[in-house]
Every structure is written in C-alpha cells, then in structure tokens.
Tab-separated table of C-alpha atoms and ligand atoms in Angstrom:
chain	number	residue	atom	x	y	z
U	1	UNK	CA	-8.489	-1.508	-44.752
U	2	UNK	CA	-6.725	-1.968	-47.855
U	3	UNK	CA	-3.710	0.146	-48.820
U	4	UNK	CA	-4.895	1.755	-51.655
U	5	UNK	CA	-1.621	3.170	-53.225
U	6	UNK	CA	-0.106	-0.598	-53.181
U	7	UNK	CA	-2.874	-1.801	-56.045
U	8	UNK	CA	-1.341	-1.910	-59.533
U	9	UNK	CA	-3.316	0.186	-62.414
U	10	UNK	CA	-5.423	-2.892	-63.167
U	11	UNK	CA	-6.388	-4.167	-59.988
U	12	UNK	CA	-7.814	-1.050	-58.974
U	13	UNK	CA	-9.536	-0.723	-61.932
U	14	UNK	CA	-11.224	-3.960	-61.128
U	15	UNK	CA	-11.835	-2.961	-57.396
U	16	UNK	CA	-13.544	0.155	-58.771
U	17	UNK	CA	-15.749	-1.282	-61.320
U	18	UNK	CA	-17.036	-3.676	-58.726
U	19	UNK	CA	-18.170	-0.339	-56.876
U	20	UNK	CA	-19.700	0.598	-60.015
U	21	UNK	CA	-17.742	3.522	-61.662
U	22	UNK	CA	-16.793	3.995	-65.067
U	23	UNK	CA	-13.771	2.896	-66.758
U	24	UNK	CA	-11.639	5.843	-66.692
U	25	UNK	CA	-12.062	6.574	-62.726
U	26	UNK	CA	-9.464	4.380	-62.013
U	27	UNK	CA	-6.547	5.933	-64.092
U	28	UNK	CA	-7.745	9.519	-62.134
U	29	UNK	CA	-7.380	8.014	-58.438
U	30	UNK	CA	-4.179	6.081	-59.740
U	31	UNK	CA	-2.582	9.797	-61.434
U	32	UNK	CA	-3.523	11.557	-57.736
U	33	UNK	CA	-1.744	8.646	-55.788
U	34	UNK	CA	0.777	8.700	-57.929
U	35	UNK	CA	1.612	12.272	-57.850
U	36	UNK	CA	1.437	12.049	-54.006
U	37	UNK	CA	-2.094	12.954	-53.224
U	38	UNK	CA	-2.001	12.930	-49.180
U	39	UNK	CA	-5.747	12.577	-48.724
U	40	UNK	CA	-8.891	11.313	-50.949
U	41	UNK	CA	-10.203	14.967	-50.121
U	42	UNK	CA	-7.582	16.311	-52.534
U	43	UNK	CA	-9.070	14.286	-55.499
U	44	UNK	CA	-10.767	17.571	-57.180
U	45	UNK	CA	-12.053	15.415	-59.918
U	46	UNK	CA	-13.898	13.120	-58.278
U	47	UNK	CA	-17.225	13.307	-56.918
U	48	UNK	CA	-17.548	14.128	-52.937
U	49	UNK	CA	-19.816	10.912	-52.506
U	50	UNK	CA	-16.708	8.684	-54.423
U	51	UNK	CA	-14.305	10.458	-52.295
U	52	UNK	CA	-16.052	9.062	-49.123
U	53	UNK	CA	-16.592	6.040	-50.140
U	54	UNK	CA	-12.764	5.723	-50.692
U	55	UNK	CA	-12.375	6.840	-47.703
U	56	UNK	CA	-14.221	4.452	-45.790
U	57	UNK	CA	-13.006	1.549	-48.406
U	58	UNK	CA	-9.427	2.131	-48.779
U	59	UNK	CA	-6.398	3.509	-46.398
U	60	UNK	CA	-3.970	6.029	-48.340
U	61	UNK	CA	-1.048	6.993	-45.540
U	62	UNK	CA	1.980	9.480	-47.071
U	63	UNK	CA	5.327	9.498	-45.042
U	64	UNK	CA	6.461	12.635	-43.074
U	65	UNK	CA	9.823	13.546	-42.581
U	66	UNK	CA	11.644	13.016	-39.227
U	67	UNK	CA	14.935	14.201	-40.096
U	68	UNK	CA	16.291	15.970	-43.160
U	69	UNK	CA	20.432	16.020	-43.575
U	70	UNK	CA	21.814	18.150	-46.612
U	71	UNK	CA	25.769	17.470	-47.345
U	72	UNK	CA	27.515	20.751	-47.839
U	73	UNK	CA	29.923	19.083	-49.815
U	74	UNK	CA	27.921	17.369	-52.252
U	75	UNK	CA	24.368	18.416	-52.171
U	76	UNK	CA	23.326	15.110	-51.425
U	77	UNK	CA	20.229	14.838	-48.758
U	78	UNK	CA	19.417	12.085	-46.453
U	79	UNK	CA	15.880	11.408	-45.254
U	80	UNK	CA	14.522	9.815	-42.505
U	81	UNK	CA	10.947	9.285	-42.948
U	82	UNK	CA	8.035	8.247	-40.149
U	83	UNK	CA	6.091	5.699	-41.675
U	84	UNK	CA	2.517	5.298	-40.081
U	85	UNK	CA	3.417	2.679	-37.398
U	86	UNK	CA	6.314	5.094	-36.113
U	87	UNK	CA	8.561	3.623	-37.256
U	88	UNK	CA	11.912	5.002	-39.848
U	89	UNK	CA	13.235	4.219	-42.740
U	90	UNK	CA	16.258	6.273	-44.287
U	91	UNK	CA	16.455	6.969	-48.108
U	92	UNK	CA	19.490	8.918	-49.608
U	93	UNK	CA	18.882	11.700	-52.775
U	94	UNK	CA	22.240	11.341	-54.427
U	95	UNK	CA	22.932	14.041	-57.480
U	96	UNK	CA	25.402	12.437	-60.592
U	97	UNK	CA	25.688	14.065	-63.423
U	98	UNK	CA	23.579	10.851	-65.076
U	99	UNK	CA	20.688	12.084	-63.553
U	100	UNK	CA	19.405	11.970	-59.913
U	101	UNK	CA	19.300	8.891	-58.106
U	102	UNK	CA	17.533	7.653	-54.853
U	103	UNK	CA	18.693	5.044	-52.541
U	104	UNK	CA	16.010	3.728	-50.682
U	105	UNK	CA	14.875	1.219	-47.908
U	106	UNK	CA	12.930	-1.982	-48.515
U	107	UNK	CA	12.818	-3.278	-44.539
U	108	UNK	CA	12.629	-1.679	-41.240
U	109	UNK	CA	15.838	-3.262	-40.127
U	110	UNK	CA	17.104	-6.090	-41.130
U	111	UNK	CA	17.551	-9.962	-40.249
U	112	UNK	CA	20.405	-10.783	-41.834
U	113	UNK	CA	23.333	-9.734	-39.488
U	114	UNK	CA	26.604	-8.471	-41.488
U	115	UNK	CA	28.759	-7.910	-39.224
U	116	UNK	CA	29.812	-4.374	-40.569
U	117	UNK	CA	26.680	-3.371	-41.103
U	118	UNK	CA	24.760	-0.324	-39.425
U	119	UNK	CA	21.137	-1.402	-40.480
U	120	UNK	CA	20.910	-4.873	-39.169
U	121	UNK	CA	22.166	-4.088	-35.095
U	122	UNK	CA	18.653	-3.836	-34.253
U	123	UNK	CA	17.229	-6.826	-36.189
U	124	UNK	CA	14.393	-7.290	-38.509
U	125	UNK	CA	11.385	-5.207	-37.259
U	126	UNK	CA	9.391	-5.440	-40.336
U	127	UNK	CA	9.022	-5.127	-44.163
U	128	UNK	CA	7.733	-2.417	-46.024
U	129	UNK	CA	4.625	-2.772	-48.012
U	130	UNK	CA	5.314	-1.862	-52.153
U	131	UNK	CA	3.721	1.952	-51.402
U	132	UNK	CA	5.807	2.708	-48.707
U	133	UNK	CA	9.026	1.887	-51.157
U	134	UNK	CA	7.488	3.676	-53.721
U	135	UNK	CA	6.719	6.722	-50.989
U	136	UNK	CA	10.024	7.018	-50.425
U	137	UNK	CA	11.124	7.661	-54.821
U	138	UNK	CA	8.017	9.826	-54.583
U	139	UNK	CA	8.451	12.181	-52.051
U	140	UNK	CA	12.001	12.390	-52.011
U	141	UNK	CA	11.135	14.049	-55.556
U	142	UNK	CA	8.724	15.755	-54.051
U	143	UNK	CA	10.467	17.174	-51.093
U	144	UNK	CA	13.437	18.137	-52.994
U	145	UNK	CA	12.018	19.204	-56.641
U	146	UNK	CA	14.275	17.293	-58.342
U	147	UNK	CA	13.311	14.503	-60.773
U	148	UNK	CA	14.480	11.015	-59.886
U	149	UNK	CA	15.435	9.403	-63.022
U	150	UNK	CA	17.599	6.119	-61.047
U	151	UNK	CA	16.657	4.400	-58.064
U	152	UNK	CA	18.841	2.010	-55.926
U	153	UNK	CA	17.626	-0.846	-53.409
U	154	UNK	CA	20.553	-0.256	-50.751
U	155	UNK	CA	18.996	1.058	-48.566
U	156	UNK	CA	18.326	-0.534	-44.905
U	157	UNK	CA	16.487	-4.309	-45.179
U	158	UNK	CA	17.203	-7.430	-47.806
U	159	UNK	CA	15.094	-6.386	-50.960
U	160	UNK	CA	15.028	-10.250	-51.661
U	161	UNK	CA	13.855	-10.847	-48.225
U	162	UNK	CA	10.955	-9.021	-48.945
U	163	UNK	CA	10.358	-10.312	-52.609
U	164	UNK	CA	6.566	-9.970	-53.181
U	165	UNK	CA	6.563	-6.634	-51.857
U	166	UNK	CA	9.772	-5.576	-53.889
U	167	UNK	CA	8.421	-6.697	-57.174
U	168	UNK	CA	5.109	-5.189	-56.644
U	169	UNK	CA	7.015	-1.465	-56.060
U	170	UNK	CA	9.544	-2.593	-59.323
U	171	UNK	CA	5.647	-3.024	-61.327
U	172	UNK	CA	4.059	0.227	-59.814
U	173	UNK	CA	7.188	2.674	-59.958
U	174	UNK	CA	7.625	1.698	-63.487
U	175	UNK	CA	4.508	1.690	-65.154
U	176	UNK	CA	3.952	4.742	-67.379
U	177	UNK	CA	0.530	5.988	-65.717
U	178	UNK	CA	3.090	6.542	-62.551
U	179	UNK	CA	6.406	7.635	-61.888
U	180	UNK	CA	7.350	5.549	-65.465
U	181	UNK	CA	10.634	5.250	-64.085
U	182	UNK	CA	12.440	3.085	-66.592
U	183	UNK	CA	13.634	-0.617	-65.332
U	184	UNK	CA	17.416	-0.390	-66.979
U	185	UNK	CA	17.780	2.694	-64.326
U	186	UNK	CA	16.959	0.224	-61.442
U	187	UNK	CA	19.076	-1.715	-59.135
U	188	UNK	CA	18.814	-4.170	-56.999
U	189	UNK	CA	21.555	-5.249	-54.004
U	190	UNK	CA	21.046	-8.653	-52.730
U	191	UNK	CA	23.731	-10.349	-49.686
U	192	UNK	CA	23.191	-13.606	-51.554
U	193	UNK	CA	19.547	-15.254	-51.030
U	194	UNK	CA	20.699	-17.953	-53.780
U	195	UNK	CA	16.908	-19.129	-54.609
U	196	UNK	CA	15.670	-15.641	-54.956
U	197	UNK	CA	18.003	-14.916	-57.618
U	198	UNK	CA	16.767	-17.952	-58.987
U	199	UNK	CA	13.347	-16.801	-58.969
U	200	UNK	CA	14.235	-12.866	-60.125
U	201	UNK	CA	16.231	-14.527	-62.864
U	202	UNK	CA	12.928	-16.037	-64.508
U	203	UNK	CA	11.096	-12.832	-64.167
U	204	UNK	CA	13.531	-12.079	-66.783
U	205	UNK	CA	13.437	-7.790	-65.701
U	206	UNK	CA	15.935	-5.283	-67.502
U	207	UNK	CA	17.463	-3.840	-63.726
U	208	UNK	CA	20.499	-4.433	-62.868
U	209	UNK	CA	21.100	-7.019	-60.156
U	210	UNK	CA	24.132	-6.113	-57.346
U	211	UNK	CA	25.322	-8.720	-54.994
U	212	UNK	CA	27.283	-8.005	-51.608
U	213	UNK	CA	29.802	-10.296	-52.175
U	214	UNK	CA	32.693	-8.775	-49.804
U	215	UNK	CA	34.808	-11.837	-50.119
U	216	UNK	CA	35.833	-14.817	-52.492
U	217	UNK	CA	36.437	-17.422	-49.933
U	218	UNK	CA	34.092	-18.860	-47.345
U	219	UNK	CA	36.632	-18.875	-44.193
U	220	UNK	CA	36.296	-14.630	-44.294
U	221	UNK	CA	32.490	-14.482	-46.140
U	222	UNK	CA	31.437	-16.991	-43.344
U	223	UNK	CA	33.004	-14.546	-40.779
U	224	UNK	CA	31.434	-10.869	-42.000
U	225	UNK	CA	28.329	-12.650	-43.641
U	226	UNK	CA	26.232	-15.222	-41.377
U	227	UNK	CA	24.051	-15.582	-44.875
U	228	UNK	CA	27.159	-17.620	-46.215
U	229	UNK	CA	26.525	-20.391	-43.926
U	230	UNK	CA	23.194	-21.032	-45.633
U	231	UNK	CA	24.535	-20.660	-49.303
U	232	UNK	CA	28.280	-20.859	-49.777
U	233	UNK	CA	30.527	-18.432	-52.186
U	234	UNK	CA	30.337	-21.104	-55.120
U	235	UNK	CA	27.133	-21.746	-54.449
U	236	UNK	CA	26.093	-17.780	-55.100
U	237	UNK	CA	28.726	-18.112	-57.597
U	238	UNK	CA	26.748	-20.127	-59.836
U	239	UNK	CA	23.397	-18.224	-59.335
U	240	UNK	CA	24.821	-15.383	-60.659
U	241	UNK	CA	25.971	-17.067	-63.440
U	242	UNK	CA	23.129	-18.857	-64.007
U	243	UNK	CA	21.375	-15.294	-63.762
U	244	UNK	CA	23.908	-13.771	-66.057
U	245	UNK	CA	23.067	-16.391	-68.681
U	246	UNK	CA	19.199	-16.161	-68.432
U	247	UNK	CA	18.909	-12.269	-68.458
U	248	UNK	CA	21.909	-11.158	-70.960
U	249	UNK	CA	22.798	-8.561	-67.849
U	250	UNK	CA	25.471	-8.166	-65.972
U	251	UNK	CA	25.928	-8.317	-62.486
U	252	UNK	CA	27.469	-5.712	-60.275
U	253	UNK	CA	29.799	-7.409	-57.260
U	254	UNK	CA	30.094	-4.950	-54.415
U	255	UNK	CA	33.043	-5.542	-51.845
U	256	UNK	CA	33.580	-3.014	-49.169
U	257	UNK	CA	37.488	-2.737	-48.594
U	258	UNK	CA	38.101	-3.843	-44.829
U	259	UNK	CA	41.451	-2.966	-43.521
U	260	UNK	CA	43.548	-6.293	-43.018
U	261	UNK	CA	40.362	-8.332	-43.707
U	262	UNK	CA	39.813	-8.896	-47.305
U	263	UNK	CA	42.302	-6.547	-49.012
U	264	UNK	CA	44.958	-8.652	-49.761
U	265	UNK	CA	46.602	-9.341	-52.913
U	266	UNK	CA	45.709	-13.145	-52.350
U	267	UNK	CA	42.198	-12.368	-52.080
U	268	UNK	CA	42.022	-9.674	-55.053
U	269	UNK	CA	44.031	-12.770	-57.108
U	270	UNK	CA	41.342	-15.301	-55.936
U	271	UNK	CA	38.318	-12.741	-56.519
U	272	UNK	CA	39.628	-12.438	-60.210
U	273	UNK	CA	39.662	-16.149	-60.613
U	274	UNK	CA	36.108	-16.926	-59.571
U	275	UNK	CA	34.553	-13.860	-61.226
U	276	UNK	CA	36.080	-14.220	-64.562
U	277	UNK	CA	33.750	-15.013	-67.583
U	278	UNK	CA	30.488	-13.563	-66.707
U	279	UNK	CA	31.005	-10.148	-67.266
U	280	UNK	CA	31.030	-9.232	-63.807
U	281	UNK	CA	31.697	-5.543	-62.989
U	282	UNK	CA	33.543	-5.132	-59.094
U	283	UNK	CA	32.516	-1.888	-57.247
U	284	UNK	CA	35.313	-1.269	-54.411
U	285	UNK	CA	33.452	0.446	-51.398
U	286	UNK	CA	36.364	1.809	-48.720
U	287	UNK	CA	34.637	0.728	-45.579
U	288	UNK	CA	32.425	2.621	-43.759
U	289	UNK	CA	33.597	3.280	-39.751
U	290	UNK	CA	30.722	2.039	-37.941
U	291	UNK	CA	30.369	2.982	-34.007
U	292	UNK	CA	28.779	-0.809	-33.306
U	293	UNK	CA	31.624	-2.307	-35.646
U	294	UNK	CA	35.126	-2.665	-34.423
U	295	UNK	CA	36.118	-3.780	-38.847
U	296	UNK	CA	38.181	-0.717	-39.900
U	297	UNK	CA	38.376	0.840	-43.715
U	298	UNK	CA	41.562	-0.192	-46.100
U	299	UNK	CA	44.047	1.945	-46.676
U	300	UNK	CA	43.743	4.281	-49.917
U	301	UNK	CA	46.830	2.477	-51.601
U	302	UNK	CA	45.792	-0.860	-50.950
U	303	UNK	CA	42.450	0.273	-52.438
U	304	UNK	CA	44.202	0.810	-55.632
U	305	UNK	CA	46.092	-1.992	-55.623
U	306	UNK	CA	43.035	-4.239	-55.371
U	307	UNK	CA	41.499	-2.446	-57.993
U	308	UNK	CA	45.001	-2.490	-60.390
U	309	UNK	CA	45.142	-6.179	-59.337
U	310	UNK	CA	41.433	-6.867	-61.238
U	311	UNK	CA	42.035	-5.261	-63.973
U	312	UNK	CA	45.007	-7.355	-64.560
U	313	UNK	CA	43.133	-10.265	-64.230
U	314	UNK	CA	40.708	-8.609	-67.264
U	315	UNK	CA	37.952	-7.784	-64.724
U	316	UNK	CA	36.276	-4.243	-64.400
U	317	UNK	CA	36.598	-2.550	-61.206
U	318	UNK	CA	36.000	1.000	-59.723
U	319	UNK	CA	36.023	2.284	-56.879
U	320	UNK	CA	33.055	3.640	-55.683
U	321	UNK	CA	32.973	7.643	-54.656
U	322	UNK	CA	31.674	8.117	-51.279
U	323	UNK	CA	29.002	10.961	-51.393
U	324	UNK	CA	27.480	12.916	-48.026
U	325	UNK	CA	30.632	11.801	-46.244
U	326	UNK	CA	29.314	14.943	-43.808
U	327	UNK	CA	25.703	13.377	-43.010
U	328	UNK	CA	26.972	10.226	-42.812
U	329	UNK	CA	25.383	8.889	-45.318
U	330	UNK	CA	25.222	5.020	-45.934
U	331	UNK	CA	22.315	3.795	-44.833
U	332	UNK	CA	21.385	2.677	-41.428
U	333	UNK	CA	23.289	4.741	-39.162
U	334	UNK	CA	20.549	7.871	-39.395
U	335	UNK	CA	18.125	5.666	-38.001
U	336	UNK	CA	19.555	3.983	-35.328
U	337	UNK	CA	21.145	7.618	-34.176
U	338	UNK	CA	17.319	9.056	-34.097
U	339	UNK	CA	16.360	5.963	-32.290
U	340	UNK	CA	18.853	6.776	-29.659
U	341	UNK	CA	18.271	9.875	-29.004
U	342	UNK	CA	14.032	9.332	-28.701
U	343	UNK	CA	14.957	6.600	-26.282
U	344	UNK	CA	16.974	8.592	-23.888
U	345	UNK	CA	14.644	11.708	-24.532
U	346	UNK	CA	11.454	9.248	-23.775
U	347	UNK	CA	14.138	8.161	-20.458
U	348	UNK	CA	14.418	11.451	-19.664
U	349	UNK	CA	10.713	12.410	-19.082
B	1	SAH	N1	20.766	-6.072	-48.042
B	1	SAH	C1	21.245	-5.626	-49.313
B	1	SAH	C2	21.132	-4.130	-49.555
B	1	SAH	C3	21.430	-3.184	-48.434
B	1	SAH	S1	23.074	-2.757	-47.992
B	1	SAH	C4	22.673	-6.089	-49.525
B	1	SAH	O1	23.242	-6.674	-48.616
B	1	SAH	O2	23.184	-5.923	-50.615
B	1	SAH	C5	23.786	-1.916	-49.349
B	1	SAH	C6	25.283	-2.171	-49.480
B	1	SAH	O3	26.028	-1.506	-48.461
B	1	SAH	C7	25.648	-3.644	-49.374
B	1	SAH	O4	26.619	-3.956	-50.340
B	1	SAH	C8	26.238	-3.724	-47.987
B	1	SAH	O5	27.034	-4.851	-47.820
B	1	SAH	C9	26.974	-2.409	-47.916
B	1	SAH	N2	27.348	-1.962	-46.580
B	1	SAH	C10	26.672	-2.107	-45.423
B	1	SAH	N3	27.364	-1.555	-44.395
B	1	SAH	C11	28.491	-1.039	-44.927
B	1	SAH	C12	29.611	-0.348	-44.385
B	1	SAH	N4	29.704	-0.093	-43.078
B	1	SAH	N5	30.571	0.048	-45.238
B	1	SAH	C13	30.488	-0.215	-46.565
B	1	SAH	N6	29.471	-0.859	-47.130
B	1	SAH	C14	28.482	-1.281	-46.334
C-alpha cells in the first residue's frame, strides 16, 4: 500500500479526486497527517465510509519511541525511535537560544564507512522513506511540546545517498499547509558525494549545505574517509565552489579535531589555503571518543590554535559546543548500544 503521509499536498489531491471527493478533502487528510494523526480513525472530519476507504487504500505508520535520554546538563533529549520494520533511527532535540533545533536521521545505518564514525559500523541497512524523516521533526515536537523552528540532517545515514527521498521530506516539511518550517533554517551535511552537490546546486534551495570535510589533503582524507577515493579533496573542492557560485550561500566545512591526526598547524595552514575565497565558514568539532574507534579527540589548546590559525588566514571558524555530553549524544552510538543489548537479551532467552 502506498505511504500516505509521503504524498506532497498536490499529489494527494490528485489521488483523491480520482476517488471522487471534493477539492478541499485533501488539504483536511494532509492538516491530520501533518499534525501527527496516528490512525485514519482519528480524522473526525471525514466521513466513516472515506475513512475506510483510506484505510484499505493507503498505509499511515507513526514512530514509537524505544528509548528516550534527557541531558541534565543541557536539557537536550535524544530519541530513539522504532520505525515499522523494527528497526531505529536516533534524532537529537537540541535547545539554542535561536530557537529549537532537531537533528535527525535520513538512513538506517550507513554505507559510507568513516572511520570515526559510530553510525556506519553496522553498514547500510536501509533508507528512510520522506515521512519517516519528517516523523522524526514531527514527533520530536510532539513528544516534547516544544516547537522546532531548525532542523539538521546529521543524523545517522548520507542525506545525499538518499536524495529523492531527502528532497521529498525538504518539499513536505516546508510547505505551509504542514510543519511550514522555513528552508533558510535547514541544513544539510554531506561526506562529499561530488555529483549530488551538483545536482542540489541546480535545485537552487535557500538551506544551508555542510560538508564533512575533516581534512585538506588526500593522504589523511583518504585514510578517515573511504568516500575520498571516489572524489578527491580538490575535486569536492570545486563542487562547493561551483555550489557557492550557483546558490549565493555559503557552505559550512565541518572538521572534527582528531588528536595527532589532522590538528596540526600544517594542516590548519593548508585548510586556510584551499578554503579561501568562497566564503566558507569552518565548524571545529573536538572528536567524539568512540568505543569501535581507536582516533582520539585533540587537545583543548590545540583546538584553539587551529581555530586562531584560520582566522589569521581571514577564514571564519568556531568551535562547535558539544551539547548532551551526558546521553552521549552524537548520533549513532544510541542505536548501536540498544542493538546490543536486544541481541544479548534475545541470546539470553
Ligand atoms: N553523512 C553525513 C551526515 C551525518 S554525520 C556527513 O557525513 O556529513 C554528521 C557529522 O558528524 C559529520 O560531519 C560527521 O563526519 C560527524 N561525525 C561522525 N562521527 C563523529 C565523531 N565520532 N566525532 C565527531 N564528529 C563526528
């Protein structure tokens, strides 16, 4: 059956005029889905004999919640939700005083094998379908009461990996008969797919686009990040540029500090040299200690240093705050620990 809550406004319009209702029928089941109607018994406004014949036509599945974390030190709160299939996907509720912000998943796992990464240890199981990203803004607000006014694809998976999909959720969480959620308070984190951010760049959308760069040579990226072996640093280099000059916007380079790794003053001089003249904005990430990972987090004055040494060089770089530091926050690690333990409980038995 077709996944109802993945239809934009105006396909299901179609759909339902072909089952002969009237015009405005479609905007009602669109509101009730998109105010996180679990069931088409809940539709109040529509007619018991529509209701079933939704039913039978359409599949509408909401996400429960496995796990709920709450940092005592920040308020933020980590989710792990059970999709339909069983499977988990984390998303993160962040609070900033710019409004609140959700980090969410776009795969279950993921293919593309950084090697200090929590989410992709398991590989690739699947992608998520556009309602089960937009689930995820949704019922986070839902669950917690808070508005989400920002949303962030860093969550586990590739987001360009799963492009249809993504760009389908970017259409339906921010069209004004839903969640309206505006596209400048979108972004997007991408490990380098070079020829999606070709094809993003001629969609020509306001969010902001954040690349994983974590190195500026190719001896270390190739090392940390097996997607450099497909498309080189100056390859990327130029996609983002090329994106930078299409869209007017500015990309966001993230680079998670690893102890010894990447942190020298060489590589923050060489960074500064290949970002300089598209407007690029560094976000310094200290590390996060993984258990599967033996790549440790810089030191808190060579953090600084790096950052000093960008600035220098006329580049903009902060360093990013780590929130939920208690629940272990970044993404990943929440599922694979729940995975765990329902493994050696299943053992158990
Ligand atoms: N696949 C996308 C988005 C998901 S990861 C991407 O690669 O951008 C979100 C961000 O967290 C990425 O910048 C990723 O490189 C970073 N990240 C993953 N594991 C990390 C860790 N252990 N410490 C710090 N940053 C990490």
């Amino acid at each position: 059956m077709k996944d109802i809550k993945s239809l934009t406004l105006k396909e299901l319009s179609e759909e339902l005029a072909q089952l002969g209702e009237p015009k405005f029928r479609a905007l009602q089941v669109y509101t009730w889905l998109h105010r996180g109607a679990r069931s088409f018994q809940e539709m109040s406004n529509l007619s018991k004999a529509l209701r079933e014949k939704l039913s039978q036509t359409y599949s509408l599945y909401c996400p429960t919640v496995a796990r709920r974390l709450v940092s005592q030190k920040d308020g933020t709160v980590k989710y792990l939700w059970r999709l339909e299939d069983g499977n988990c996907v984390e998303s993160v509720l962040m609070r900033y005083h710019h409004g609140n912000t959700v980090c969410i998943s776009s795969e279950v796992g993921c293919a593309m094998g950084c090697a200090f990464c929590a989410s992709t240890k398991g590989g690739l199981i699947r992608r998520l379908s556009p309602s089960e990203m937009l689930d995820q803004v949704l019922f986070t607000q839902l669950d917690s009461g808070l508005p989400i006014s920002n949303i962030v694809l860093m969550g586990i998976g590739e987001p360009l990996d799963n492009y249809d999909n993504v760009l389908r959720f970017l259409q339906l969480v921010n069209s004004p008969e839903g969640m309206n959620i505006g596209m400048r308070h979108i972004s997007l984190s991408t490990c380098g797919l070079v020829r999606r951010i070709g094809d993003l760049a001629k969609e020509d959308l306001q969010l902001t686009l954040s690349v994983s760069l974590h190195a500026p040579c190719d001896e270390i990226r190739n090392e940390i990040m097996p997607v450099n072996r497909r498309w080189n640093v100056d390859e990327l280099l130029s996609a983002c540029r090329a994106y930078y000059e299409k869209t007017g916007r500015r990309i966001s380079f993230e680079y998670a500090m690893i102890r010894d790794v990447n942190d020298t003053p060489q590589m923050a001089k060489l960074l500064g040299k290949k970002l300089r003249g598209m407007g690029a904005h560094v976000n310094l990430i200290p590390l996060n200690d993984i258990e599967e990972s033996p790549l440790k987090p810089s030191l808190p004055q060579t953090v600084r240093a790096f950052q000093k040494s960008l600035e220098e060089q006329g580049i903009t770089a902060t360093v990013r705050r780590t929130l939920g530091i208690d629940i272990n926050a970044s993404c990943g690690q929440l599922r694979r620990k729940y995975e765990k333990e329902q493994t050696s409980e299943r053992s158990d038995c």
